[in-house]
mmCIF file of C-alpha atoms and ligand atoms in Angstrom:
data_model
loop_
_atom_site.group_PDB
_atom_site.id
_atom_site.type_symbol
_atom_site.label_atom_id
_atom_site.label_comp_id
_atom_site.label_asym_id
_atom_site.label_seq_id
_atom_site.Cartn_x
_atom_site.Cartn_y
_atom_site.Cartn_z
ATOM 1 C CA MET P 1117 16.680 -21.176 36.152
ATOM 2 C CA LYS P 1118 14.999 -22.398 33.029
ATOM 3 C CA HIS P 1119 12.103 -24.754 32.950
ATOM 4 C CA PRO P 1120 10.997 -27.103 30.204
ATOM 5 C CA ASP P 1121 7.256 -27.218 28.982
ATOM 6 C CA LYS P 1122 4.978 -29.874 29.581
ATOM 7 C CA VAL P 1123 1.755 -31.479 28.275
ATOM 8 C CA THR P 1124 -1.041 -32.975 30.503
ATOM 9 C CA LEU P 1125 -0.981 -36.815 30.832
ATOM 10 C CA GLY P 1126 -1.798 -37.904 34.268
ATOM 11 C CA PHE P 1127 -3.948 -36.868 37.200
ATOM 12 C CA PHE P 1128 -1.934 -34.994 39.957
ATOM 13 C CA PRO P 1129 -1.429 -34.746 42.832
ATOM 14 C CA THR P 1130 -1.347 -38.486 43.267
ATOM 15 C CA PRO P 1131 -2.753 -39.908 46.850
ATOM 16 C CA LEU P 1132 -0.575 -40.017 49.894
ATOM 17 C CA THR P 1133 -1.845 -42.214 52.512
ATOM 18 C CA LYS P 1134 -1.125 -43.978 55.695
ATOM 19 C CA LEU P 1135 -0.271 -47.670 55.610
ATOM 20 C CA GLU P 1136 -2.410 -48.076 58.710
ATOM 21 C CA ASN P 1137 -2.238 -51.948 59.062
ATOM 22 C CA LEU P 1138 1.385 -52.397 58.096
ATOM 23 C CA SER P 1139 2.229 -49.370 60.514
ATOM 24 C CA LYS P 1140 0.501 -51.133 63.561
ATOM 25 C CA LYS P 1141 2.088 -54.441 62.544
ATOM 26 C CA LEU P 1142 5.610 -53.402 61.984
ATOM 27 C CA GLY P 1143 5.725 -50.535 64.628
ATOM 28 C CA TYR P 1144 6.751 -47.716 62.359
ATOM 29 C CA GLN P 1145 4.940 -44.764 60.851
ATOM 30 C CA LEU P 1146 4.537 -46.039 57.179
ATOM 31 C CA PHE P 1147 2.900 -43.969 54.236
ATOM 32 C CA ILE P 1148 2.546 -44.688 50.622
ATOM 33 C CA LYS P 1149 2.604 -42.172 47.554
ATOM 34 C CA ARG P 1150 0.412 -43.589 44.810
ATOM 35 C CA ASP P 1151 2.095 -43.237 41.677
ATOM 36 C CA ASP P 1152 0.570 -46.243 40.188
ATOM 37 C CA LEU P 1153 -2.558 -44.178 40.216
ATOM 38 C CA THR P 1154 -1.254 -41.571 37.608
ATOM 39 C CA GLY P 1155 -4.135 -42.765 35.432
ATOM 40 C CA LEU P 1156 -2.358 -43.068 31.915
ATOM 41 C CA ALA P 1157 -3.179 -46.472 30.706
ATOM 42 C CA PHE P 1158 -2.870 -48.329 33.945
ATOM 43 C CA GLY P 1159 -0.389 -45.484 35.271
ATOM 44 C CA GLY P 1160 3.103 -45.532 36.949
ATOM 45 C CA ASN P 1161 6.214 -43.514 37.322
ATOM 46 C CA LYS P 1162 6.851 -42.991 33.595
ATOM 47 C CA THR P 1163 3.665 -40.727 33.186
ATOM 48 C CA ARG P 1164 5.169 -37.753 34.897
ATOM 49 C CA LYS P 1165 8.521 -38.083 32.694
ATOM 50 C CA LEU P 1166 6.404 -38.401 29.400
ATOM 51 C CA GLU P 1167 4.669 -35.128 30.237
ATOM 52 C CA TYR P 1168 7.868 -33.561 29.560
ATOM 53 C CA LEU P 1169 9.226 -35.669 26.611
ATOM 54 C CA ILE P 1170 6.058 -35.651 24.696
ATOM 55 C CA ALA P 1171 6.015 -31.832 24.858
ATOM 56 C CA ASP P 1172 9.680 -32.050 23.754
ATOM 57 C CA ALA P 1173 8.598 -34.168 20.648
ATOM 58 C CA LEU P 1174 5.821 -31.959 19.841
ATOM 59 C CA TYR P 1175 8.086 -28.847 19.913
ATOM 60 C CA LYS P 1176 10.428 -30.554 17.441
ATOM 61 C CA HIS P 1177 7.470 -31.454 15.370
ATOM 62 C CA SER P 1178 8.240 -35.297 15.460
ATOM 63 C CA LYS P 1179 5.634 -37.326 13.752
ATOM 64 C CA ALA P 1180 6.607 -40.556 15.834
ATOM 65 C CA VAL P 1181 8.082 -41.544 19.136
ATOM 66 C CA VAL P 1182 10.431 -44.488 19.392
ATOM 67 C CA THR P 1183 11.819 -46.037 22.638
ATOM 68 C CA ILE P 1184 13.132 -49.126 24.196
ATOM 69 C CA GLY P 1185 12.469 -51.776 26.811
ATOM 70 C CA ALA P 1186 12.023 -55.177 27.998
ATOM 71 C CA ALA P 1187 8.994 -57.138 26.468
ATOM 72 C CA GLN P 1188 6.912 -56.433 29.914
ATOM 73 C CA SER P 1189 8.280 -52.767 29.763
ATOM 74 C CA ASN P 1190 6.072 -50.256 31.655
ATOM 75 C CA HIS P 1191 7.802 -47.470 30.251
ATOM 76 C CA ALA P 1192 6.982 -48.782 26.771
ATOM 77 C CA ARG P 1193 3.232 -49.262 27.608
ATOM 78 C CA GLN P 1194 2.857 -45.576 29.050
ATOM 79 C CA THR P 1195 4.943 -44.138 26.144
ATOM 80 C CA ALA P 1196 2.553 -45.779 23.629
ATOM 81 C CA ALA P 1197 -0.519 -44.258 25.320
ATOM 82 C CA ALA P 1198 1.308 -40.835 25.867
ATOM 83 C CA ALA P 1199 2.226 -40.786 22.120
ATOM 84 C CA LYS P 1200 -1.260 -41.751 20.919
ATOM 85 C CA LYS P 1201 -2.869 -39.155 22.962
ATOM 86 C CA TYR P 1202 -0.965 -36.457 21.051
ATOM 87 C CA GLY P 1203 -1.502 -38.154 17.750
ATOM 88 C CA LEU P 1204 2.030 -39.501 17.347
ATOM 89 C CA ASP P 1205 3.052 -42.860 15.913
ATOM 90 C CA VAL P 1206 4.914 -45.274 18.582
ATOM 91 C CA HIS P 1207 7.605 -47.686 17.629
ATOM 92 C CA LEU P 1208 8.859 -49.782 20.523
ATOM 93 C CA LEU P 1209 12.194 -51.632 20.270
ATOM 94 C CA LEU P 1210 11.793 -54.563 22.955
ATOM 95 C CA PHE P 1211 14.271 -56.969 23.667
ATOM 96 C CA LYS P 1212 13.969 -60.768 22.464
ATOM 97 C CA PRO P 1213 13.039 -63.287 22.842
ATOM 98 C CA GLU P 1214 9.394 -62.482 21.677
ATOM 99 C CA PRO P 1215 7.155 -64.028 24.063
ATOM 100 C CA GLU P 1216 4.676 -66.848 22.732
ATOM 101 C CA GLN P 1217 1.791 -65.198 24.753
ATOM 102 C CA TYR P 1218 1.120 -61.512 24.481
ATOM 103 C CA ASP P 1219 0.146 -60.574 28.132
ATOM 104 C CA GLY P 1220 0.221 -57.934 30.568
ATOM 105 C CA ASN P 1221 2.238 -54.680 29.248
ATOM 106 C CA LEU P 1222 2.763 -56.343 25.784
ATOM 107 C CA LEU P 1223 -0.823 -57.046 25.324
ATOM 108 C CA ILE P 1224 -1.774 -53.342 26.263
ATOM 109 C CA ASP P 1225 1.027 -52.047 23.859
ATOM 110 C CA MET P 1226 -1.132 -53.908 21.097
ATOM 111 C CA PHE P 1227 -4.400 -52.238 22.123
ATOM 112 C CA LEU P 1228 -2.427 -48.678 21.905
ATOM 113 C CA GLY P 1229 -1.479 -49.486 18.302
ATOM 114 C CA ALA P 1230 2.260 -49.612 18.982
ATOM 115 C CA LYS P 1231 4.746 -51.116 16.296
ATOM 116 C CA VAL P 1232 6.939 -53.534 17.945
ATOM 117 C CA HIS P 1233 10.518 -54.396 16.574
ATOM 118 C CA TRP P 1234 12.318 -57.201 18.393
ATOM 119 C CA ILE P 1235 15.846 -56.566 18.884
ATOM 120 C CA ASP P 1236 18.947 -58.220 20.361
ATOM 121 C CA ARG P 1237 19.844 -56.487 23.779
ATOM 122 C CA ASN P 1238 23.387 -57.427 23.279
ATOM 123 C CA LYS P 1239 23.520 -55.558 19.713
ATOM 124 C CA LEU P 1240 21.343 -52.774 21.302
ATOM 125 C CA TYR P 1241 23.166 -49.958 19.988
ATOM 126 C CA GLU P 1242 23.778 -51.301 16.399
ATOM 127 C CA GLN P 1243 20.070 -52.403 16.069
ATOM 128 C CA GLN P 1244 18.688 -49.233 17.414
ATOM 129 C CA LEU P 1245 20.563 -47.189 14.725
ATOM 130 C CA ARG P 1246 19.290 -49.615 12.028
ATOM 131 C CA VAL P 1247 15.713 -49.177 12.995
ATOM 132 C CA LEU P 1248 16.004 -45.404 13.640
ATOM 133 C CA GLY P 1249 17.363 -45.071 9.962
ATOM 134 C CA ALA P 1250 14.639 -47.062 8.477
ATOM 135 C CA LEU P 1251 12.194 -44.940 10.493
ATOM 136 C CA LYS P 1252 14.029 -41.750 9.256
ATOM 137 C CA ASP P 1253 13.320 -43.038 5.698
ATOM 138 C CA CYS P 1254 9.679 -43.813 6.378
ATOM 139 C CA TYR P 1255 8.800 -40.507 7.929
ATOM 140 C CA GLY P 1256 11.299 -37.950 6.203
ATOM 141 C CA GLN P 1257 12.399 -36.854 9.356
ATOM 142 C CA ASN P 1258 14.122 -38.358 12.478
ATOM 143 C CA PRO P 1259 11.553 -39.759 14.809
ATOM 144 C CA TYR P 1260 11.714 -38.579 18.702
ATOM 145 C CA PHE P 1261 14.047 -41.019 20.542
ATOM 146 C CA ILE P 1262 13.260 -41.452 24.203
ATOM 147 C CA PRO P 1263 16.055 -43.544 26.120
ATOM 148 C CA MET P 1264 15.351 -46.450 28.481
ATOM 149 C CA GLY P 1265 12.997 -45.379 31.188
ATOM 150 C CA GLY P 1266 12.764 -41.920 29.773
ATOM 151 C CA SER P 1267 15.677 -41.135 32.085
ATOM 152 C CA ASN P 1268 17.416 -38.292 30.386
ATOM 153 C CA GLU P 1269 17.522 -34.376 31.376
ATOM 154 C CA ILE P 1270 14.054 -33.802 30.164
ATOM 155 C CA GLY P 1271 12.224 -36.767 31.702
ATOM 156 C CA ILE P 1272 13.696 -36.012 35.231
ATOM 157 C CA TRP P 1273 11.765 -33.030 35.406
ATOM 158 C CA GLY P 1274 8.628 -35.187 35.999
ATOM 159 C CA TYR P 1275 10.060 -36.103 39.481
ATOM 160 C CA ILE P 1276 11.406 -32.754 39.986
ATOM 161 C CA ASP P 1277 7.873 -31.618 40.006
ATOM 162 C CA ALA P 1278 6.960 -34.630 42.146
ATOM 163 C CA ILE P 1279 9.042 -33.607 45.105
ATOM 164 C CA ASP P 1280 7.260 -30.282 44.847
ATOM 165 C CA GLU P 1281 4.077 -31.930 45.015
ATOM 166 C CA ILE P 1282 5.020 -34.361 47.879
ATOM 167 C CA LYS P 1283 6.401 -31.509 49.778
ATOM 168 C CA THR P 1284 3.003 -29.644 49.703
ATOM 169 C CA GLN P 1285 1.099 -32.879 50.623
ATOM 170 C CA ILE P 1286 3.593 -33.500 53.629
ATOM 171 C CA GLU P 1287 2.707 -29.950 54.856
ATOM 172 C CA LEU P 1288 -1.087 -30.200 54.415
ATOM 173 C CA LEU P 1289 -1.385 -33.433 56.177
ATOM 174 C CA GLY P 1290 0.629 -32.406 58.947
ATOM 175 C CA ILE P 1291 3.126 -35.178 58.906
ATOM 176 C CA ASP P 1292 6.831 -35.841 58.993
ATOM 177 C CA ILE P 1293 8.659 -38.098 56.391
ATOM 178 C CA ASP P 1294 12.062 -39.264 57.429
ATOM 179 C CA TYR P 1295 12.904 -41.529 54.673
ATOM 180 C CA ILE P 1296 11.541 -41.921 51.087
ATOM 181 C CA VAL P 1297 12.158 -45.765 49.559
ATOM 182 C CA PHE P 1298 11.510 -46.438 46.035
ATOM 183 C CA ALA P 1299 12.528 -48.733 43.111
ATOM 184 C CA SER P 1300 15.347 -47.383 41.103
ATOM 185 C CA SER P 1301 16.238 -48.996 37.493
ATOM 186 C CA SER P 1302 17.325 -46.507 34.814
ATOM 187 C CA GLY P 1303 17.760 -43.678 37.479
ATOM 188 C CA GLY P 1304 15.503 -40.927 36.121
ATOM 189 C CA THR P 1305 12.976 -41.000 39.071
ATOM 190 C CA GLN P 1306 15.979 -40.866 41.780
ATOM 191 C CA THR P 1307 17.658 -38.113 39.641
ATOM 192 C CA GLY P 1308 14.623 -35.812 39.585
ATOM 193 C CA MET P 1309 13.935 -36.717 43.346
ATOM 194 C CA ILE P 1310 17.527 -35.728 44.198
ATOM 195 C CA ILE P 1311 17.322 -32.381 42.157
ATOM 196 C CA GLY P 1312 13.941 -31.776 43.620
ATOM 197 C CA LYS P 1313 14.844 -32.549 47.119
ATOM 198 C CA LYS P 1314 17.647 -29.720 46.782
ATOM 199 C CA LEU P 1315 15.385 -27.136 45.004
ATOM 200 C CA PHE P 1316 12.372 -27.440 47.330
ATOM 201 C CA ASP P 1317 14.314 -28.197 50.492
ATOM 202 C CA LEU P 1318 12.849 -31.534 51.147
ATOM 203 C CA LYS P 1319 13.968 -33.012 54.550
ATOM 204 C CA ALA P 1320 13.367 -36.835 53.923
ATOM 205 C CA GLN P 1321 16.424 -39.011 52.972
ATOM 206 C CA LEU P 1322 16.002 -40.661 49.569
ATOM 207 C CA ILE P 1323 16.733 -44.340 49.362
ATOM 208 C CA GLY P 1324 16.659 -45.990 45.919
ATOM 209 C CA ILE P 1325 16.539 -49.865 45.630
ATOM 210 C CA GLU P 1326 18.512 -50.909 42.729
ATOM 211 C CA ILE P 1327 16.487 -53.440 40.506
ATOM 212 C CA ASP P 1328 18.671 -54.202 37.766
ATOM 213 C CA LYS P 1329 22.255 -54.488 38.301
ATOM 214 C CA ASN P 1330 23.273 -54.622 34.506
ATOM 215 C CA MET P 1331 20.854 -51.658 33.488
ATOM 216 C CA TYR P 1332 23.840 -49.704 31.934
ATOM 217 C CA PRO P 1333 26.567 -52.117 30.323
ATOM 218 C CA ASP P 1334 29.183 -49.229 30.456
ATOM 219 C CA LYS P 1335 28.574 -47.518 33.781
ATOM 220 C CA SER P 1336 26.856 -47.946 37.143
ATOM 221 C CA LEU P 1337 23.525 -46.461 38.152
ATOM 222 C CA GLU P 1338 25.262 -43.949 40.323
ATOM 223 C CA GLN P 1339 27.367 -42.733 37.280
ATOM 224 C CA HIS P 1340 24.122 -42.417 35.118
ATOM 225 C CA ILE P 1341 22.484 -40.251 37.727
ATOM 226 C CA LEU P 1342 25.502 -37.766 38.242
ATOM 227 C CA ASN P 1343 25.955 -37.452 34.733
ATOM 228 C CA THR P 1344 22.242 -36.802 33.986
ATOM 229 C CA ALA P 1345 22.040 -34.447 37.126
ATOM 230 C CA LYS P 1346 25.226 -32.484 35.879
ATOM 231 C CA TYR P 1347 23.740 -32.369 32.401
ATOM 232 C CA ALA P 1348 20.554 -30.939 33.631
ATOM 233 C CA ILE P 1349 22.114 -28.312 36.207
ATOM 234 C CA ASP P 1350 24.005 -27.098 33.016
ATOM 235 C CA GLU P 1351 21.243 -26.979 30.598
ATOM 236 C CA PHE P 1352 18.642 -25.623 32.754
ATOM 237 C CA GLU P 1353 21.148 -23.322 35.024
ATOM 238 C CA LEU P 1354 19.776 -25.039 38.210
ATOM 239 C CA PRO P 1355 21.220 -23.236 41.456
ATOM 240 C CA ILE P 1356 22.425 -26.381 42.936
ATOM 241 C CA THR P 1357 25.191 -28.967 42.855
ATOM 242 C CA VAL P 1358 24.737 -32.886 43.173
ATOM 243 C CA THR P 1359 27.582 -35.057 44.091
ATOM 244 C CA SER P 1360 27.827 -38.976 44.658
ATOM 245 C CA ASP P 1361 27.027 -38.131 48.472
ATOM 246 C CA ASP P 1362 23.672 -37.206 47.417
ATOM 247 C CA ILE P 1363 22.994 -40.638 45.905
ATOM 248 C CA ASN P 1364 21.848 -43.563 48.206
ATOM 249 C CA ILE P 1365 21.352 -46.934 46.408
ATOM 250 C CA ILE P 1366 20.879 -49.889 48.077
ATOM 251 C CA LYS P 1367 22.332 -53.079 46.028
ATOM 252 C CA ASP P 1368 21.222 -55.868 48.388
ATOM 253 C CA TYR P 1369 18.095 -56.846 46.601
ATOM 254 C CA ASP P 1370 19.195 -57.240 42.750
ATOM 255 C CA SER P 1371 21.169 -60.408 42.737
ATOM 256 C CA ALA P 1372 18.665 -62.777 41.361
ATOM 257 C CA GLY P 1373 18.658 -60.474 38.047
ATOM 258 C CA TYR P 1374 16.328 -58.386 36.295
ATOM 259 C CA GLY P 1375 12.593 -59.634 36.215
ATOM 260 C CA ILE P 1376 13.480 -62.901 38.075
ATOM 261 C CA VAL P 1377 10.704 -63.122 40.794
ATOM 262 C CA THR P 1378 12.015 -64.762 44.012
ATOM 263 C CA ASP P 1379 10.268 -65.151 47.643
ATOM 264 C CA LEU P 1380 11.298 -61.671 48.235
ATOM 265 C CA GLU P 1381 9.013 -60.172 45.450
ATOM 266 C CA LYS P 1382 6.302 -62.710 46.237
ATOM 267 C CA ASN P 1383 6.212 -62.089 49.855
ATOM 268 C CA ALA P 1384 6.081 -58.336 49.392
ATOM 269 C CA ILE P 1385 3.308 -58.597 47.026
ATOM 270 C CA TYR P 1386 1.105 -60.766 49.297
ATOM 271 C CA THR P 1387 1.977 -58.772 52.283
ATOM 272 C CA MET P 1388 0.770 -55.405 50.879
ATOM 273 C CA ALA P 1389 -2.304 -56.840 49.216
ATOM 274 C CA GLU P 1390 -3.391 -58.835 52.338
ATOM 275 C CA ASN P 1391 -2.795 -55.763 54.679
ATOM 276 C CA GLU P 1392 -3.778 -53.013 52.827
ATOM 277 C CA GLY P 1393 -5.707 -53.963 49.619
ATOM 278 C CA ILE P 1394 -2.637 -52.431 47.448
ATOM 279 C CA LEU P 1395 -1.198 -54.230 44.682
ATOM 280 C CA LEU P 1396 2.609 -54.268 43.890
ATOM 281 C CA ASP P 1397 4.194 -55.383 40.682
ATOM 282 C CA PRO P 1398 6.589 -58.380 40.472
ATOM 283 C CA VAL P 1399 9.491 -56.651 39.004
ATOM 284 C CA TYR P 1400 10.108 -53.371 40.543
ATOM 285 C CA THR P 1401 7.736 -52.612 43.521
ATOM 286 C CA GLY P 1402 7.468 -56.081 44.787
ATOM 287 C CA ARG P 1403 11.349 -55.984 45.023
ATOM 288 C CA ALA P 1404 11.726 -52.494 46.385
ATOM 289 C CA PHE P 1405 9.086 -53.029 49.014
ATOM 290 C CA GLY P 1406 10.594 -56.379 49.641
ATOM 291 C CA GLY P 1407 13.850 -54.745 50.195
ATOM 292 C CA MET P 1408 12.216 -52.285 52.496
ATOM 293 C CA LEU P 1409 10.526 -54.817 54.670
ATOM 294 C CA ASP P 1410 13.859 -56.538 54.992
ATOM 295 C CA MET P 1411 15.670 -53.434 55.852
ATOM 296 C CA LEU P 1412 12.802 -52.810 58.633
ATOM 297 C CA GLU P 1413 13.461 -56.173 59.962
ATOM 298 C CA LYS P 1414 17.168 -55.827 60.214
ATOM 299 C CA GLY P 1415 16.593 -52.426 61.924
ATOM 300 C CA TYR P 1416 18.131 -50.238 59.139
ATOM 301 C CA PHE P 1417 15.698 -47.349 60.209
ATOM 302 C CA PRO P 1418 15.667 -46.224 63.745
ATOM 303 C CA LYS P 1419 12.765 -46.880 65.903
ATOM 304 C CA GLY P 1420 9.897 -44.485 65.667
ATOM 305 C CA SER P 1421 10.958 -43.478 62.033
ATOM 306 C CA SER P 1422 8.405 -42.147 59.518
ATOM 307 C CA ILE P 1423 8.891 -44.060 56.174
ATOM 308 C CA LEU P 1424 7.318 -43.313 52.915
ATOM 309 C CA PHE P 1425 7.135 -46.138 50.046
ATOM 310 C CA TRP P 1426 6.818 -44.598 46.634
ATOM 311 C CA HIS P 1427 4.646 -46.901 44.359
ATOM 312 C CA THR P 1428 5.787 -46.457 40.867
ATOM 313 C CA GLY P 1429 3.132 -48.554 39.212
ATOM 314 C CA GLY P 1430 3.762 -51.684 37.111
ATOM 315 C CA GLN P 1431 0.779 -53.666 37.893
ATOM 316 C CA PRO P 1432 0.168 -55.013 34.431
ATOM 317 C CA GLY P 1433 3.179 -57.305 35.078
ATOM 318 C CA LEU P 1434 1.244 -59.180 37.628
ATOM 319 C CA PHE P 1435 -0.710 -60.805 34.574
ATOM 320 C CA ALA P 1436 2.485 -61.578 32.652
ATOM 321 C CA TYR P 1437 4.266 -63.127 35.733
ATOM 322 C CA LYS P 1438 1.281 -65.153 37.173
ATOM 323 C CA ASP P 1439 2.815 -68.324 37.069
ATOM 324 C CA ASP P 1440 5.839 -67.130 39.229
ATOM 325 C CA LEU P 1441 3.490 -65.663 41.642
ATOM 326 C CA PHE P 1442 0.545 -68.315 42.219
ATOM 327 C CA GLU P 1443 0.106 -71.683 42.380
ATOM 328 C CA LYS P 1444 -3.620 -72.841 42.675
ATOM 329 C CA THR P 1445 -2.796 -75.466 45.263
ATOM 330 C CA GLU P 1446 -0.982 -72.981 47.680
ATOM 331 C CA ILE P 1447 -4.263 -71.614 48.902
ATOM 332 C CA GLY P 1448 -7.003 -74.455 47.784
ATOM 333 C CA LYS P 1449 -6.501 -76.352 50.949
ATOM 334 C CA ASP P 1450 -7.377 -73.528 53.366
ATOM 335 C CA ASN P 1451 -10.163 -72.346 51.343
ATOM 336 C CA LEU P 1452 -13.956 -73.238 52.047
ATOM 337 C CA HIS P 1453 -15.409 -75.595 49.782
ATOM 338 C CA ILE P 1454 -18.865 -75.597 50.985
ATOM 339 C CA LEU P 1455 -20.215 -75.967 47.642
ATOM 340 C CA ASN P 1456 -17.880 -78.690 46.321
ATOM 341 C CA ASP P 1457 -19.056 -81.936 47.663
HETATM 342 C C1 PLP Z 2684 10.634 -47.655 35.463
HETATM 343 C C2 PLP Z 2684 9.990 -48.290 36.675
HETATM 344 C C3 PLP Z 2684 10.758 -47.955 37.866
HETATM 345 C C4 PLP Z 2684 12.057 -47.196 37.709
HETATM 346 O O1 PLP Z 2684 12.090 -46.079 37.615
HETATM 347 P P1 PLP Z 2684 13.483 -45.519 36.981
HETATM 348 O O2 PLP Z 2684 13.405 -44.028 36.750
HETATM 349 O O3 PLP Z 2684 13.852 -46.228 35.575
HETATM 350 O O4 PLP Z 2684 14.749 -45.534 37.864
HETATM 351 C C5 PLP Z 2684 10.115 -48.138 39.086
HETATM 352 N N1 PLP Z 2684 8.907 -48.915 39.091
HETATM 353 C C6 PLP Z 2684 8.224 -48.942 37.982
HETATM 354 C C7 PLP Z 2684 6.951 -49.745 37.938
HETATM 355 C C8 PLP Z 2684 8.747 -48.858 36.704
HETATM 356 O O5 PLP Z 2684 7.895 -49.055 35.677
#
């Protein structure tokens, strides 16, 4: 078995704690893994992947990194921070329309000195090639290209490691975890976890909540996970197999479309914040935890189960989506106005 190199970008292990109040309220043993606290420019799950991807970029002597995403991409933000830490230029191909206000993740991209190229998602491949061609002329060599979400055979190593990390934590804390629930979008997190579960013999069942039903125009999320896993198994001579039986994706919560905030996400954000003082994000963890709350209510998990929600970050999105999440009038009437008369 081979293992790629990595650089240091985050602070690990990230905390694993019990959700005490929600456990009492909902009647299950609930835990949370805090990958929102990886520490790289507001953190998130891409930090783990980027430790491997940036190492590969440096090994290939690249001078610049290029990646793709939505205007509010958490992946783009963490890629920009990671690249800068290692002295690389960063170019972000973000999907049009360009917003009027630069807020949330996009604002942070600006602080990090990222160069943004607005592209048409429907002509993604063609526009990507054009920008990459122009950058090759500019740098005299190919820039290092990171696919959406960093979800390739290199990036997934971050979550292979993460399973090793959590298995040790579970043993040290003397707890049992029956299920691990998380947001799954470009699939790299889930692919790494599936491989890690096999390599490190983790007992917990993995449940990905699909976030974007149109993530890959030409294939399903399962297909992407399967392809990436097969590729990694060959490339790194991993002593395991991965089949479609290993992939559990819940698709019940993505119908509103990517980045559309509904009552599901809103309720999840307020529930987690009001009970535990922990912030979720509107696009990924709000949707995934909203799905988990709904599954708990519908009896998906046997009584007495121990369930861990893997927080994958994304909180800068709270600011960019503030108009969808909060109306001043909603809380005004219950609040004290002692000094207002
Ligand atoms: C990217 C992202 C995910 C999804 O991870 P994938 O590896 O793309 O499936 C989940 N949560 C947040 C906050 C993200 O930014």
